[in-house]
mmCIF file of C-alpha atoms and ligand atoms in Angstrom:
data_model
loop_
_atom_site.group_PDB
_atom_site.id
_atom_site.type_symbol
_atom_site.label_atom_id
_atom_site.label_comp_id
_atom_site.label_asym_id
_atom_site.label_seq_id
_atom_site.Cartn_x
_atom_site.Cartn_y
_atom_site.Cartn_z
ATOM 1 C CA MET A 1 -0.003 0.036 -0.015
ATOM 2 C CA ALA A 2 1.032 3.629 -0.875
ATOM 3 C CA SER A 3 0.581 5.061 2.320
ATOM 4 C CA ASP A 4 2.527 2.834 4.787
ATOM 5 C CA VAL A 5 4.553 5.566 6.361
ATOM 6 C CA ILE A 6 3.722 5.821 9.821
ATOM 7 C CA LYS A 7 4.485 9.006 11.367
ATOM 8 C CA LEU A 8 4.937 10.165 15.055
ATOM 9 C CA ALA A 9 5.988 13.415 16.545
ATOM 10 C CA PHE A 10 6.914 14.746 19.869
ATOM 11 C CA VAL A 11 5.980 18.319 20.428
ATOM 12 C CA GLY A 12 7.029 20.609 23.146
ATOM 13 C CA GLY A 13 8.729 23.636 24.588
ATOM 14 C CA MET A 14 12.727 23.891 24.793
ATOM 15 C CA GLY A 15 13.804 21.582 27.089
ATOM 16 C CA ALA A 16 10.707 19.303 27.262
ATOM 17 C CA GLY A 17 12.973 16.336 26.228
ATOM 18 C CA LYS A 18 12.199 15.891 22.634
ATOM 19 C CA THR A 19 15.788 15.376 21.352
ATOM 20 C CA THR A 20 16.443 13.163 24.333
ATOM 21 C CA ALA A 21 13.464 10.939 23.607
ATOM 22 C CA ILE A 22 13.998 10.603 20.244
ATOM 23 C CA ARG A 23 18.009 9.630 20.813
ATOM 24 C CA ALA A 24 16.548 7.263 23.442
ATOM 25 C CA ILE A 25 14.351 4.941 21.082
ATOM 26 C CA SER A 26 16.887 5.466 17.644
ATOM 27 C CA ASP A 27 17.767 2.532 15.735
ATOM 28 C CA VAL A 28 19.910 4.839 13.769
ATOM 29 C CA GLU A 29 21.824 7.918 14.672
ATOM 30 C CA PRO A 30 19.142 10.874 14.587
ATOM 31 C CA VAL A 31 19.197 13.888 12.743
ATOM 32 C CA SER A 32 18.796 17.291 14.579
ATOM 33 C CA THR A 33 18.315 19.788 11.710
ATOM 34 C CA GLU A 34 18.888 23.334 12.662
ATOM 35 C CA MET A 35 16.453 25.388 10.591
ATOM 36 C CA PRO A 36 17.083 28.352 9.877
ATOM 37 C CA ILE A 37 13.997 31.090 10.833
ATOM 38 C CA SER A 38 13.827 34.502 9.906
ATOM 39 C CA HIS A 39 12.877 36.659 12.454
ATOM 40 C CA ALA A 40 11.550 38.890 9.706
ATOM 41 C CA LEU A 41 8.483 36.807 10.357
ATOM 42 C CA MET A 42 7.977 38.189 13.563
ATOM 43 C CA GLY A 43 9.065 41.834 12.262
ATOM 44 C CA GLU A 44 12.783 41.469 13.367
ATOM 45 C CA LYS A 45 15.783 41.385 11.065
ATOM 46 C CA THR A 46 18.035 38.943 12.850
ATOM 47 C CA HIS A 47 18.140 35.045 11.952
ATOM 48 C CA THR A 48 17.941 32.153 14.681
ATOM 49 C CA THR A 49 17.646 28.424 14.419
ATOM 50 C CA VAL A 50 15.488 26.138 15.728
ATOM 51 C CA ALA A 51 16.175 22.253 15.990
ATOM 52 C CA LEU A 52 13.972 19.632 14.378
ATOM 53 C CA ASP A 53 14.632 16.135 15.304
ATOM 54 C CA TYR A 54 14.092 13.304 13.057
ATOM 55 C CA SER A 55 14.742 9.385 13.388
ATOM 56 C CA THR A 56 13.353 5.928 12.404
ATOM 57 C CA ILE A 57 12.766 3.022 14.787
ATOM 58 C CA GLU A 58 11.599 -0.330 13.269
ATOM 59 C CA LEU A 59 8.537 -1.819 14.891
ATOM 60 C CA ASP A 60 7.817 -5.438 15.563
ATOM 61 C CA GLY A 61 6.079 -6.246 12.405
ATOM 62 C CA GLY A 62 8.888 -4.507 10.566
ATOM 63 C CA GLU A 63 7.079 -1.708 9.991
ATOM 64 C CA LEU A 64 9.439 1.750 9.923
ATOM 65 C CA LEU A 65 8.112 4.679 12.150
ATOM 66 C CA HIS A 66 9.307 8.119 11.348
ATOM 67 C CA VAL A 67 9.793 10.010 14.480
ATOM 68 C CA TYR A 68 9.912 14.049 14.786
ATOM 69 C CA GLY A 69 10.556 16.333 17.416
ATOM 70 C CA VAL A 70 8.735 19.730 16.666
ATOM 71 C CA PRO A 71 9.403 22.744 18.559
ATOM 72 C CA GLY A 72 6.225 23.955 20.373
ATOM 73 C CA GLN A 73 6.614 27.408 20.581
ATOM 74 C CA ARG A 74 3.621 29.454 18.963
ATOM 75 C CA TYR A 75 5.522 31.372 16.726
ATOM 76 C CA LEU A 76 6.979 28.436 14.960
ATOM 77 C CA ASN A 77 3.653 26.999 14.344
ATOM 78 C CA PHE A 78 4.283 27.473 10.478
ATOM 79 C CA MET A 79 6.222 24.260 10.954
ATOM 80 C CA TRP A 80 3.762 22.275 12.365
ATOM 81 C CA PRO A 81 1.555 21.076 9.559
ATOM 82 C CA LEU A 82 4.760 20.760 7.225
ATOM 83 C CA VAL A 83 5.991 18.110 9.948
ATOM 84 C CA CYS A 84 2.760 16.674 11.558
ATOM 85 C CA ASP A 85 0.512 16.470 8.431
ATOM 86 C CA GLY A 86 -0.866 12.830 8.530
ATOM 87 C CA ALA A 87 0.980 11.760 11.918
ATOM 88 C CA VAL A 88 -0.813 8.714 13.529
ATOM 89 C CA GLY A 89 0.384 9.603 16.978
ATOM 90 C CA ILE A 90 1.278 13.123 18.327
ATOM 91 C CA ILE A 91 3.052 12.929 21.869
ATOM 92 C CA VAL A 92 3.077 16.496 23.914
ATOM 93 C CA LEU A 93 6.016 16.439 25.910
ATOM 94 C CA VAL A 94 6.109 18.945 29.143
ATOM 95 C CA ALA A 95 8.284 19.293 31.705
ATOM 96 C CA ALA A 96 7.337 18.945 35.180
ATOM 97 C CA ASP A 97 8.605 22.552 36.020
ATOM 98 C CA ALA A 98 7.629 24.521 33.500
ATOM 99 C CA GLY A 99 5.237 27.528 34.105
ATOM 100 C CA ASP A 100 2.034 27.283 33.053
ATOM 101 C CA MET A 101 2.438 23.696 31.865
ATOM 102 C CA VAL A 102 -1.445 23.381 31.627
ATOM 103 C CA ALA A 103 -1.731 26.070 29.565
ATOM 104 C CA GLN A 104 1.011 25.386 27.412
ATOM 105 C CA THR A 105 -0.019 21.583 26.845
ATOM 106 C CA ASP A 106 -3.981 22.958 26.237
ATOM 107 C CA MET A 107 -2.817 25.074 23.378
ATOM 108 C CA LEU A 108 -0.498 22.061 21.786
ATOM 109 C CA LEU A 109 -3.702 19.584 22.007
ATOM 110 C CA VAL A 110 -5.839 22.082 20.817
ATOM 111 C CA GLU A 111 -3.566 23.192 17.665
ATOM 112 C CA PHE A 112 -2.280 19.661 16.656
ATOM 113 C CA ALA A 113 -5.785 18.394 16.929
ATOM 114 C CA LYS A 114 -6.465 20.539 14.105
ATOM 115 C CA ILE A 115 -3.738 19.869 12.200
ATOM 116 C CA ALA A 116 -3.396 15.994 12.447
ATOM 117 C CA PRO A 117 -7.294 15.066 13.340
ATOM 118 C CA GLN A 118 -6.657 11.416 12.545
ATOM 119 C CA ALA A 119 -3.689 11.156 15.128
ATOM 120 C CA SER A 120 -3.738 9.382 18.771
ATOM 121 C CA PHE A 121 -2.856 11.773 21.294
ATOM 122 C CA ALA A 122 -0.835 11.356 24.597
ATOM 123 C CA VAL A 123 1.065 13.921 27.110
ATOM 124 C CA GLY A 124 4.458 12.908 28.655
ATOM 125 C CA VAL A 125 5.494 14.873 31.554
ATOM 126 C CA THR A 126 9.074 14.866 31.946
ATOM 127 C CA HIS A 127 11.725 16.183 34.695
ATOM 128 C CA THR A 128 9.300 14.700 37.271
ATOM 129 C CA ASP A 129 12.200 13.225 39.073
ATOM 130 C CA VAL A 130 13.720 16.446 39.723
ATOM 131 C CA SER A 131 10.353 18.630 40.352
ATOM 132 C CA ASN A 132 9.126 17.658 44.069
ATOM 133 C CA ASP A 133 5.738 19.436 44.016
ATOM 134 C CA PHE A 134 4.327 18.330 40.657
ATOM 135 C CA GLY A 135 1.460 16.218 41.119
ATOM 136 C CA LEU A 136 0.313 14.002 38.414
ATOM 137 C CA LEU A 137 -3.401 13.499 39.283
ATOM 138 C CA HIS A 138 -3.767 17.472 39.672
ATOM 139 C CA PHE A 139 -2.355 18.111 36.371
ATOM 140 C CA ARG A 140 -4.425 15.263 34.440
ATOM 141 C CA ASP A 141 -7.588 16.445 36.271
ATOM 142 C CA ALA A 142 -6.538 20.220 34.944
ATOM 143 C CA LEU A 143 -6.606 18.986 31.482
ATOM 144 C CA THR A 144 -9.661 16.927 31.877
ATOM 145 C CA GLN A 145 -11.521 19.880 32.879
ATOM 146 C CA LEU A 146 -10.601 21.608 29.432
ATOM 147 C CA GLY A 147 -12.107 18.664 27.606
ATOM 148 C CA HIS A 148 -8.791 16.538 27.300
ATOM 149 C CA LYS A 149 -9.569 13.033 27.509
ATOM 150 C CA LEU A 150 -6.124 11.031 26.763
ATOM 151 C CA PRO A 151 -3.315 9.200 28.594
ATOM 152 C CA VAL A 152 -1.464 11.628 30.910
ATOM 153 C CA VAL A 153 1.937 9.753 31.960
ATOM 154 C CA ARG A 154 5.261 10.602 33.773
ATOM 155 C CA LEU A 155 7.964 10.001 31.195
ATOM 156 C CA ASP A 156 11.829 10.337 31.771
ATOM 157 C CA ALA A 157 12.811 11.149 28.286
ATOM 158 C CA ARG A 158 16.015 9.651 28.936
ATOM 159 C CA ASP A 159 14.602 5.962 29.247
ATOM 160 C CA GLY A 160 14.310 4.689 25.915
ATOM 161 C CA ALA A 161 11.980 1.915 27.665
ATOM 162 C CA GLN A 162 9.623 4.323 28.735
ATOM 163 C CA VAL A 163 9.568 6.078 25.599
ATOM 164 C CA GLU A 164 8.721 2.967 23.507
ATOM 165 C CA ALA A 165 6.227 1.826 25.820
ATOM 166 C CA LEU A 166 4.154 5.028 25.392
ATOM 167 C CA ILE A 167 4.712 4.972 21.697
ATOM 168 C CA ARG A 168 3.171 1.318 21.732
ATOM 169 C CA ILE A 169 0.100 2.279 23.612
ATOM 170 C CA LEU A 170 -0.617 5.045 21.345
ATOM 171 C CA LEU A 171 0.000 3.062 18.168
ATOM 172 C CA SER A 172 -2.268 0.195 19.821
ATOM 173 C CA TYR A 173 -4.945 2.745 20.241
ATOM 174 C CA ARG A 174 -4.792 3.760 16.495
ATOM 175 C CA TYR A 175 -5.599 -0.238 15.877
ATOM 176 C CA ALA A 176 -8.394 -0.356 18.097
ATOM 177 C CA GLU A 177 -9.887 2.939 16.987
ATOM 178 C CA SER A 178 -9.659 1.426 13.207
ATOM 179 C CA VAL A 179 -11.634 -1.720 14.471
ATOM 180 C CA VAL A 180 -14.182 0.314 16.130
ATOM 181 C CA ASN A 181 -14.704 2.586 13.132
ATOM 182 C CA GLN A 182 -14.748 -0.779 10.841
ATOM 183 C CA ARG A 183 -17.542 -2.014 13.364
ATOM 184 C CA ALA A 184 -19.745 1.140 13.097
ATOM 185 C CA SER A 185 -19.307 1.524 9.628
ATOM 186 C CA THR A 186 -20.561 -2.196 8.831
ATOM 187 C CA SER A 187 -23.136 -2.678 11.530
ATOM 188 C CA VAL A 188 -26.726 -1.847 10.652
HETATM 189 N N1 GDP B 1 16.244 15.090 35.371
HETATM 190 C C1 GDP B 1 15.370 14.938 34.305
HETATM 191 N N2 GDP B 1 16.295 15.395 33.081
HETATM 192 C C2 GDP B 1 15.582 14.836 31.793
HETATM 193 C C3 GDP B 1 14.193 14.307 31.650
HETATM 194 N N3 GDP B 1 14.080 14.332 30.058
HETATM 195 C C4 GDP B 1 14.877 15.385 29.727
HETATM 196 N N4 GDP B 1 15.849 15.385 30.653
HETATM 197 C C5 GDP B 1 17.319 16.381 30.296
HETATM 198 O O1 GDP B 1 16.484 17.828 29.794
HETATM 199 C C6 GDP B 1 17.413 18.239 28.894
HETATM 200 C C7 GDP B 1 16.689 18.909 27.761
HETATM 201 O O2 GDP B 1 16.288 17.799 27.197
HETATM 202 P P1 GDP B 1 15.944 18.002 25.259
HETATM 203 O O3 GDP B 1 15.823 16.490 24.939
HETATM 204 O O4 GDP B 1 17.512 18.716 24.615
HETATM 205 O O5 GDP B 1 14.701 18.828 25.031
HETATM 206 P P2 GDP B 1 14.254 19.635 23.906
HETATM 207 O O6 GDP B 1 14.416 21.261 23.677
HETATM 208 O O7 GDP B 1 12.728 19.193 24.043
HETATM 209 O O8 GDP B 1 14.661 18.841 22.657
HETATM 210 C C8 GDP B 1 18.181 17.310 28.511
HETATM 211 O O9 GDP B 1 19.514 17.502 29.377
HETATM 212 C C9 GDP B 1 17.648 15.848 29.049
HETATM 213 O O10 GDP B 1 18.797 14.885 29.157
HETATM 214 C C10 GDP B 1 13.906 13.916 32.967
HETATM 215 O O11 GDP B 1 12.521 13.052 32.556
HETATM 216 N N5 GDP B 1 14.421 14.279 33.825
HETATM 217 MG MG1 MG B 2 15.765 19.498 21.062
#
């Protein structure tokens, strides 16, 4: 089949753990692209670069998963559809010590649901080992109140086994959803 590219993206602000997570699960040396951004876009005349990560991992069945790390800053949102169009899974990463982590995660979930409506979503909270006052239940409740019902888990981006487990869960939802949809469309 032509559309066998499986695309998954980690999205999050600076320091959320995107590069680390991708490095932790990669079969191959990941590519970290420094993409030049003209600040003319922001009404300034300087240039800067933003990192875009890319790698691949092979899944059990030999399927190749293309994994991207996408900066979550809103002023870079022109990059989002370029990378995430057609993604089957999107993992929003947020550091437990980030200020306004609820608002940030809410914004990313809302925006990326528009860009990749078919994707399964999860939230991975990094840096919980160094953030004593972080409460997962509280954070999850806050997201639920904003209408986001999805897996919200602690995730140490340095731990490849944890990252891979979360990816497997996301991809398994994809199959579960397609089975449900098939049933719905074939039932009378
Ligand atoms: N203590 C701790 N450090 C983490 C965790 N996740 C990522 N890091 C570290 O946080 C730093 C920033 O991560 P990085 O992957 O560069 O973030 P990016 O900007 O999203 O690509 C790196 O030094 C990581 O090793 C975590 O769960 N706990
Ligand atoms: Mg990075």
